[in-house]
PDB file of C-alpha atoms in Angstrom:
ATOM      1  CA  THR A 223      -3.577 -13.525  12.751  1.00  0.00           C
ATOM      2  CA  GLN A 224      -0.795 -11.010  12.329  1.00  0.00           C
ATOM      3  CA  LEU A 225      -1.729  -7.408  12.982  1.00  0.00           C
ATOM      4  CA  LEU A 226       0.164  -4.159  12.787  1.00  0.00           C
ATOM      5  CA  GLU A 227      -1.161  -1.394  14.991  1.00  0.00           C
ATOM      6  CA  GLN A 228      -0.102   2.165  14.350  1.00  0.00           C
ATOM      7  CA  SER A 229      -0.284   5.078  16.734  1.00  0.00           C
ATOM      8  CA  PRO A 230      -1.297   7.760  16.904  1.00  0.00           C
ATOM      9  CA  GLN A 231      -4.045   7.575  14.314  1.00  0.00           C
ATOM     10  CA  PHE A 232      -3.937  11.325  13.681  1.00  0.00           C
ATOM     11  CA  LEU A 233      -1.274  13.922  14.391  1.00  0.00           C
ATOM     12  CA  SER A 234      -1.442  17.634  13.716  1.00  0.00           C
ATOM     13  CA  ILE A 235       1.644  19.701  14.460  1.00  0.00           C
ATOM     14  CA  GLN A 236       3.317  22.990  13.586  1.00  0.00           C
ATOM     15  CA  GLU A 237       6.233  23.280  11.198  1.00  0.00           C
ATOM     16  CA  GLY A 238       9.533  22.782  12.994  1.00  0.00           C
ATOM     17  CA  GLU A 239       8.251  20.374  15.642  1.00  0.00           C
ATOM     18  CA  ASN A 240       9.583  16.857  16.133  1.00  0.00           C
ATOM     19  CA  LEU A 241       7.358  13.785  16.190  1.00  0.00           C
ATOM     20  CA  THR A 242       7.437  10.023  16.517  1.00  0.00           C
ATOM     21  CA  VAL A 243       4.926   7.520  15.190  1.00  0.00           C
ATOM     22  CA  TYR A 244       4.782   3.880  16.136  1.00  0.00           C
ATOM     23  CA  CYS A 245       4.046   0.527  14.547  1.00  0.00           C
ATOM     24  CA  ASN A 246       3.497  -2.390  16.944  1.00  0.00           C
ATOM     25  CA  SER A 247       2.690  -6.063  16.715  1.00  0.00           C
ATOM     26  CA  SER A 248       2.628  -9.134  18.924  1.00  0.00           C
ATOM     27  CA  SER A 249       4.198 -11.085  16.039  1.00  0.00           C
ATOM     28  CA  VAL A 250       7.796 -11.218  14.898  1.00  0.00           C
ATOM     29  CA  PHE A 251       8.457  -9.905  11.401  1.00  0.00           C
ATOM     30  CA  SER A 252      11.434 -10.698   9.183  1.00  0.00           C
ATOM     31  CA  SER A 253      11.298  -7.097   7.951  1.00  0.00           C
ATOM     32  CA  LEU A 254       9.112  -4.022   8.155  1.00  0.00           C
ATOM     33  CA  GLN A 255       8.551  -1.279   5.645  1.00  0.00           C
ATOM     34  CA  TRP A 256       7.391   2.289   5.885  1.00  0.00           C
ATOM     35  CA  TYR A 257       5.415   4.027   3.159  1.00  0.00           C
ATOM     36  CA  ARG A 258       4.182   7.596   2.803  1.00  0.00           C
ATOM     37  CA  GLN A 259       0.985   8.322   0.948  1.00  0.00           C
ATOM     38  CA  GLU A 260       0.125  11.871  -0.078  1.00  0.00           C
ATOM     39  CA  PRO A 261      -3.540  12.775  -0.548  1.00  0.00           C
ATOM     40  CA  GLY A 262      -4.937  11.327  -3.773  1.00  0.00           C
ATOM     41  CA  GLU A 263      -1.771   9.360  -4.560  1.00  0.00           C
ATOM     42  CA  GLY A 264      -0.480   5.826  -4.064  1.00  0.00           C
ATOM     43  CA  PRO A 265       1.869   4.901  -1.211  1.00  0.00           C
ATOM     44  CA  VAL A 266       5.569   5.393  -1.838  1.00  0.00           C
ATOM     45  CA  LEU A 267       8.127   3.143  -0.187  1.00  0.00           C
ATOM     46  CA  LEU A 268      10.424   5.054   2.190  1.00  0.00           C
ATOM     47  CA  VAL A 269      12.509   2.352   3.810  1.00  0.00           C
ATOM     48  CA  THR A 270      12.793  -1.326   4.699  1.00  0.00           C
ATOM     49  CA  VAL A 271      14.306  -2.416   8.013  1.00  0.00           C
ATOM     50  CA  VAL A 272      15.434  -6.017   8.312  1.00  0.00           C
ATOM     51  CA  THR A 273      17.689  -6.411  11.375  1.00  0.00           C
ATOM     52  CA  GLY A 274      16.534  -6.150  14.987  1.00  0.00           C
ATOM     53  CA  GLY A 275      17.783  -2.878  16.469  1.00  0.00           C
ATOM     54  CA  GLU A 276      18.505  -1.420  13.043  1.00  0.00           C
ATOM     55  CA  VAL A 277      18.365   2.354  12.600  1.00  0.00           C
ATOM     56  CA  LYS A 278      18.065   3.926   9.173  1.00  0.00           C
ATOM     57  CA  LYS A 279      18.070   7.602   8.335  1.00  0.00           C
ATOM     58  CA  LEU A 280      16.507   9.328   5.375  1.00  0.00           C
ATOM     59  CA  LYS A 281      17.288  13.052   5.673  1.00  0.00           C
ATOM     60  CA  ARG A 282      15.144  14.226   8.625  1.00  0.00           C
ATOM     61  CA  LEU A 283      13.413  10.840   9.013  1.00  0.00           C
ATOM     62  CA  THR A 284      14.840   8.199  11.358  1.00  0.00           C
ATOM     63  CA  PHE A 285      13.460   4.653  11.297  1.00  0.00           C
ATOM     64  CA  GLN A 286      14.113   2.082  13.989  1.00  0.00           C
ATOM     65  CA  PHE A 287      13.317  -1.630  14.073  1.00  0.00           C
ATOM     66  CA  GLY A 288      12.800  -3.050  17.551  1.00  0.00           C
ATOM     67  CA  ASP A 289      15.327  -5.500  18.932  1.00  0.00           C
ATOM     68  CA  ALA A 290      12.721  -8.265  18.993  1.00  0.00           C
ATOM     69  CA  ARG A 291      11.498  -7.359  15.481  1.00  0.00           C
ATOM     70  CA  LYS A 292       7.951  -6.818  16.701  1.00  0.00           C
ATOM     71  CA  ASP A 293       7.814  -3.055  16.413  1.00  0.00           C
ATOM     72  CA  SER A 294       9.177  -0.050  14.591  1.00  0.00           C
ATOM     73  CA  SER A 295       9.179   3.696  14.959  1.00  0.00           C
ATOM     74  CA  LEU A 296       9.523   6.664  12.657  1.00  0.00           C
ATOM     75  CA  HIS A 297      10.904   9.907  14.031  1.00  0.00           C
ATOM     76  CA  ILE A 298      10.729  13.134  12.044  1.00  0.00           C
ATOM     77  CA  THR A 299      12.935  16.033  13.071  1.00  0.00           C
ATOM     78  CA  ALA A 300      11.850  19.601  12.322  1.00  0.00           C
ATOM     79  CA  ALA A 301       8.740  18.600  10.409  1.00  0.00           C
ATOM     80  CA  GLN A 302       7.848  20.528   7.266  1.00  0.00           C
ATOM     81  CA  PRO A 303       4.523  20.909   5.435  1.00  0.00           C
ATOM     82  CA  GLY A 304       5.889  18.586   2.748  1.00  0.00           C
ATOM     83  CA  ASP A 305       5.924  15.778   5.330  1.00  0.00           C
ATOM     84  CA  THR A 306       2.121  15.861   5.427  1.00  0.00           C
ATOM     85  CA  GLY A 307       0.598  12.534   4.490  1.00  0.00           C
ATOM     86  CA  LEU A 308      -0.444   9.102   5.640  1.00  0.00           C
ATOM     87  CA  TYR A 309       2.411   6.994   7.027  1.00  0.00           C
ATOM     88  CA  LEU A 310       1.890   3.257   6.693  1.00  0.00           C
ATOM     89  CA  CYS A 311       3.934   0.423   8.087  1.00  0.00           C
ATOM     90  CA  ALA A 312       3.818  -3.015   6.478  1.00  0.00           C
ATOM     91  CA  GLY A 313       5.321  -6.430   6.989  1.00  0.00           C
ATOM     92  CA  PRO A 314       5.289  -9.837   5.282  1.00  0.00           C
ATOM     93  CA  SER A 315       2.044 -11.681   5.918  1.00  0.00           C
ATOM     94  CA  GLY A 316       3.765 -15.027   6.308  1.00  0.00           C
ATOM     95  CA  GLY A 317       2.694 -16.428   2.971  1.00  0.00           C
ATOM     96  CA  SER A 318       5.164 -17.360   0.295  1.00  0.00           C
ATOM     97  CA  GLN A 319       3.946 -15.027  -2.421  1.00  0.00           C
ATOM     98  CA  GLY A 320       5.183 -11.671  -1.245  1.00  0.00           C
ATOM     99  CA  ASN A 321       1.987 -10.505   0.418  1.00  0.00           C
ATOM    100  CA  LEU A 322       2.145  -7.722   2.958  1.00  0.00           C
ATOM    101  CA  ILE A 323      -0.069  -6.783   5.834  1.00  0.00           C
ATOM    102  CA  PHE A 324      -0.487  -3.060   6.397  1.00  0.00           C
ATOM    103  CA  GLY A 325      -1.211  -1.020   9.455  1.00  0.00           C
ATOM    104  CA  LYS A 326      -4.040   1.481   9.159  1.00  0.00           C
ATOM    105  CA  GLY A 327      -1.610   4.354   9.189  1.00  0.00           C
ATOM    106  CA  THR A 328      -0.880   7.618  10.954  1.00  0.00           C
ATOM    107  CA  LYS A 329      -2.310  10.674   9.253  1.00  0.00           C
ATOM    108  CA  LEU A 330       0.141  13.536   9.745  1.00  0.00           C
ATOM    109  CA  SER A 331      -0.657  17.175   9.104  1.00  0.00           C
ATOM    110  CA  VAL A 332       2.125  19.737   9.377  1.00  0.00           C
ATOM    111  CA  LYS A 333       0.893  23.314   9.432  1.00  0.00           C
ATOM    112  CA  PRO A 334       3.090  26.194   8.255  1.00  0.00           C
TER     113      PRO A 334
ATOM    114  CA  ASP B 105      12.823   3.597 -11.115  1.00  0.00           C
ATOM    115  CA  VAL B 106       9.847   1.293 -11.019  1.00  0.00           C
ATOM    116  CA  LYS B 107       6.833   2.725 -12.691  1.00  0.00           C
ATOM    117  CA  VAL B 108       3.330   1.438 -12.072  1.00  0.00           C
ATOM    118  CA  THR B 109       0.573   3.107 -14.034  1.00  0.00           C
ATOM    119  CA  GLN B 110      -3.177   2.809 -13.710  1.00  0.00           C
ATOM    120  CA  SER B 111      -5.562   3.434 -16.577  1.00  0.00           C
ATOM    121  CA  SER B 112      -7.653   6.137 -14.905  1.00  0.00           C
ATOM    122  CA  ARG B 113      -7.209   8.494 -11.954  1.00  0.00           C
ATOM    123  CA  TYR B 114     -10.943   9.147 -11.583  1.00  0.00           C
ATOM    124  CA  LEU B 115     -13.873   7.090 -12.771  1.00  0.00           C
ATOM    125  CA  VAL B 116     -17.621   7.479 -12.335  1.00  0.00           C
ATOM    126  CA  LYS B 117     -19.840   4.514 -13.183  1.00  0.00           C
ATOM    127  CA  ARG B 118     -23.468   3.580 -12.718  1.00  0.00           C
ATOM    128  CA  THR B 119     -24.749   0.700 -10.616  1.00  0.00           C
ATOM    129  CA  GLY B 120     -24.751  -2.532 -12.602  1.00  0.00           C
ATOM    130  CA  GLU B 121     -22.093  -1.487 -15.102  1.00  0.00           C
ATOM    131  CA  LYS B 122     -19.067  -3.685 -15.779  1.00  0.00           C
ATOM    132  CA  VAL B 123     -15.910  -1.814 -14.850  1.00  0.00           C
ATOM    133  CA  PHE B 124     -12.356  -2.505 -15.951  1.00  0.00           C
ATOM    134  CA  LEU B 125      -9.351  -1.119 -14.090  1.00  0.00           C
ATOM    135  CA  GLU B 126      -5.984  -1.679 -15.710  1.00  0.00           C
ATOM    136  CA  CYS B 127      -2.539  -1.662 -14.189  1.00  0.00           C
ATOM    137  CA  VAL B 128       0.792  -1.823 -15.998  1.00  0.00           C
ATOM    138  CA  GLN B 129       4.271  -2.126 -14.501  1.00  0.00           C
ATOM    139  CA  ASP B 130       7.503  -1.677 -16.406  1.00  0.00           C
ATOM    140  CA  MET B 131      10.030  -3.496 -14.208  1.00  0.00           C
ATOM    141  CA  ASP B 132       9.411  -7.152 -14.989  1.00  0.00           C
ATOM    142  CA  HIS B 133       7.972  -7.835 -11.520  1.00  0.00           C
ATOM    143  CA  GLU B 134       6.496 -11.263 -10.924  1.00  0.00           C
ATOM    144  CA  ASN B 135       3.971 -10.229  -8.279  1.00  0.00           C
ATOM    145  CA  MET B 136       1.064  -7.874  -8.803  1.00  0.00           C
ATOM    146  CA  PHE B 137      -1.664  -6.855  -6.380  1.00  0.00           C
ATOM    147  CA  TRP B 138      -4.988  -5.044  -6.274  1.00  0.00           C
ATOM    148  CA  TYR B 139      -6.078  -3.272  -3.087  1.00  0.00           C
ATOM    149  CA  ARG B 140      -8.910  -1.034  -2.127  1.00  0.00           C
ATOM    150  CA  GLN B 141      -8.485   1.697   0.448  1.00  0.00           C
ATOM    151  CA  ASP B 142     -11.308   3.088   2.528  1.00  0.00           C
ATOM    152  CA  PRO B 143     -11.214   5.520   5.469  1.00  0.00           C
ATOM    153  CA  GLY B 144     -10.895   3.669   8.755  1.00  0.00           C
ATOM    154  CA  LEU B 145     -10.391   0.309   7.056  1.00  0.00           C
ATOM    155  CA  GLY B 146      -6.918   0.776   5.613  1.00  0.00           C
ATOM    156  CA  LEU B 147      -5.609  -1.158   2.639  1.00  0.00           C
ATOM    157  CA  ARG B 148      -7.419  -4.390   1.910  1.00  0.00           C
ATOM    158  CA  LEU B 149      -6.143  -6.957  -0.568  1.00  0.00           C
ATOM    159  CA  ILE B 150      -8.639  -7.952  -3.263  1.00  0.00           C
ATOM    160  CA  TYR B 151      -6.589 -10.258  -5.514  1.00  0.00           C
ATOM    161  CA  PHE B 152      -2.981 -10.927  -6.296  1.00  0.00           C
ATOM    162  CA  SER B 153      -1.028 -12.697  -8.990  1.00  0.00           C
ATOM    163  CA  TYR B 154       2.458 -14.160  -8.837  1.00  0.00           C
ATOM    164  CA  ASP B 155       2.731 -15.200 -12.466  1.00  0.00           C
ATOM    165  CA  VAL B 156       1.042 -14.843 -15.816  1.00  0.00           C
ATOM    166  CA  LYS B 157      -2.421 -16.439 -15.818  1.00  0.00           C
ATOM    167  CA  MET B 158      -2.119 -17.148 -12.087  1.00  0.00           C
ATOM    168  CA  LYS B 159      -4.375 -15.447  -9.562  1.00  0.00           C
ATOM    169  CA  GLU B 160      -5.132 -15.824  -5.903  1.00  0.00           C
ATOM    170  CA  LYS B 161      -7.956 -14.400  -3.812  1.00  0.00           C
ATOM    171  CA  GLY B 162      -7.077 -11.852  -1.196  1.00  0.00           C
ATOM    172  CA  ASP B 163      -9.142 -10.835   1.791  1.00  0.00           C
ATOM    173  CA  ILE B 164     -12.138  -9.320  -0.043  1.00  0.00           C
ATOM    174  CA  PRO B 165     -12.527 -10.893  -3.518  1.00  0.00           C
ATOM    175  CA  GLU B 166     -16.335 -10.919  -3.622  1.00  0.00           C
ATOM    176  CA  GLY B 167     -17.718  -8.904  -6.517  1.00  0.00           C
ATOM    177  CA  TYR B 168     -14.345  -8.721  -8.282  1.00  0.00           C
ATOM    178  CA  SER B 169     -12.367 -10.753 -10.762  1.00  0.00           C
ATOM    179  CA  VAL B 170      -8.908 -10.304 -12.289  1.00  0.00           C
ATOM    180  CA  SER B 171      -6.996 -11.103 -15.420  1.00  0.00           C
ATOM    181  CA  ARG B 172      -3.277 -11.408 -16.038  1.00  0.00           C
ATOM    182  CA  GLU B 173      -2.585 -12.323 -19.631  1.00  0.00           C
ATOM    183  CA  LYS B 174       0.818 -10.617 -19.784  1.00  0.00           C
ATOM    184  CA  LYS B 175       3.448 -10.264 -17.080  1.00  0.00           C
ATOM    185  CA  GLU B 176       3.311  -6.476 -17.045  1.00  0.00           C
ATOM    186  CA  ARG B 177      -0.464  -6.083 -16.985  1.00  0.00           C
ATOM    187  CA  PHE B 178      -2.978  -6.902 -14.244  1.00  0.00           C
ATOM    188  CA  SER B 179      -6.631  -6.001 -14.677  1.00  0.00           C
ATOM    189  CA  LEU B 180      -9.337  -5.732 -12.045  1.00  0.00           C
ATOM    190  CA  ILE B 181     -12.916  -6.268 -13.153  1.00  0.00           C
ATOM    191  CA  LEU B 182     -16.036  -5.293 -11.299  1.00  0.00           C
ATOM    192  CA  GLU B 183     -18.627  -7.591 -12.864  1.00  0.00           C
ATOM    193  CA  SER B 184     -21.634  -5.516 -11.815  1.00  0.00           C
ATOM    194  CA  ALA B 185     -20.643  -2.351  -9.994  1.00  0.00           C
ATOM    195  CA  SER B 186     -22.427  -1.513  -6.775  1.00  0.00           C
ATOM    196  CA  THR B 187     -22.375   1.610  -4.628  1.00  0.00           C
ATOM    197  CA  ASN B 188     -20.419  -0.187  -1.899  1.00  0.00           C
ATOM    198  CA  GLN B 189     -17.572  -0.573  -4.370  1.00  0.00           C
ATOM    199  CA  THR B 190     -17.018   3.181  -4.371  1.00  0.00           C
ATOM    200  CA  SER B 191     -13.426   3.407  -3.186  1.00  0.00           C
ATOM    201  CA  MET B 192      -9.804   4.170  -3.988  1.00  0.00           C
ATOM    202  CA  TYR B 193      -8.274   1.262  -5.914  1.00  0.00           C
ATOM    203  CA  LEU B 194      -4.528   0.764  -5.764  1.00  0.00           C
ATOM    204  CA  CYS B 195      -2.383  -1.524  -7.858  1.00  0.00           C
ATOM    205  CA  ALA B 196       1.079  -2.623  -6.743  1.00  0.00           C
ATOM    206  CA  SER B 197       3.890  -4.831  -7.965  1.00  0.00           C
ATOM    207  CA  SER B 198       6.897  -6.481  -6.389  1.00  0.00           C
ATOM    208  CA  LEU B 199       9.866  -8.618  -7.241  1.00  0.00           C
ATOM    209  CA  ILE B 200      10.256 -12.018  -5.645  1.00  0.00           C
ATOM    210  CA  GLY B 201      12.943 -12.047  -2.960  1.00  0.00           C
ATOM    211  CA  THR B 202      13.248  -8.329  -2.258  1.00  0.00           C
ATOM    212  CA  ASP B 203      11.901  -8.188   1.288  1.00  0.00           C
ATOM    213  CA  TYR B 204       8.422  -7.937  -0.214  1.00  0.00           C
ATOM    214  CA  GLU B 205       8.832  -4.262  -1.166  1.00  0.00           C
ATOM    215  CA  GLN B 206       5.816  -3.148  -3.146  1.00  0.00           C
ATOM    216  CA  TYR B 207       5.581  -0.336  -5.660  1.00  0.00           C
ATOM    217  CA  PHE B 208       2.232   1.333  -6.069  1.00  0.00           C
ATOM    218  CA  GLY B 209       0.439   3.074  -8.862  1.00  0.00           C
ATOM    219  CA  PRO B 210      -1.222   6.461  -8.314  1.00  0.00           C
ATOM    220  CA  GLY B 211      -4.638   4.918  -7.655  1.00  0.00           C
ATOM    221  CA  THR B 212      -8.052   5.119  -9.253  1.00  0.00           C
ATOM    222  CA  ARG B 213     -10.804   6.917  -7.378  1.00  0.00           C
ATOM    223  CA  LEU B 214     -13.954   5.037  -8.428  1.00  0.00           C
ATOM    224  CA  THR B 215     -17.405   6.392  -7.693  1.00  0.00           C
ATOM    225  CA  VAL B 216     -20.432   4.184  -8.371  1.00  0.00           C
ATOM    226  CA  THR B 217     -23.742   6.049  -8.466  1.00  0.00           C
TER     227      THR B 217
END
């Protein structure tokens, strides 16, 4: 069974700090996605990484896909209160119908 | 931009009632999904559909059914609501062959009393 484990589960930091959250698996994924979910809202897709070793940047957010395509990280530089939310990673479940498996997420709180 | 809408943001129902949750997407996506999200359990797939009138069970289909009569609309039905179905329900859609990227609606917070 494919699993995606995210760490840490919770993170509370001050505005301006840097942070990294992780998404790990023992399985190889053809791609991984990151979503951000604000309280009371649905997840919003941030990025998809598809090539081992790939790095993608989205303003202050840097996403990396591991060389072996079993893990990914999200680094936020100079976090702001607007970054607060639940960060989910997801990858194809192996079926043919577009299903994803999701990690349980990292809940980030950035205090002003 | 893909837009996925859900019929209600908040819903309160009584035990035993039949509950309908509707989801509409405007981007001609083939795939549609229903999840529930609970603290500590993450997102769990209830049902999905990859074509009109097609449906497949996800990980937790018990107590739920679905209907997809039109490509843009996917309904989740709770046949007889129970308190353990109190949850956040999320609908999503995706296009075949796009690295499985899913687009979510805003969610429906359902409380069953």
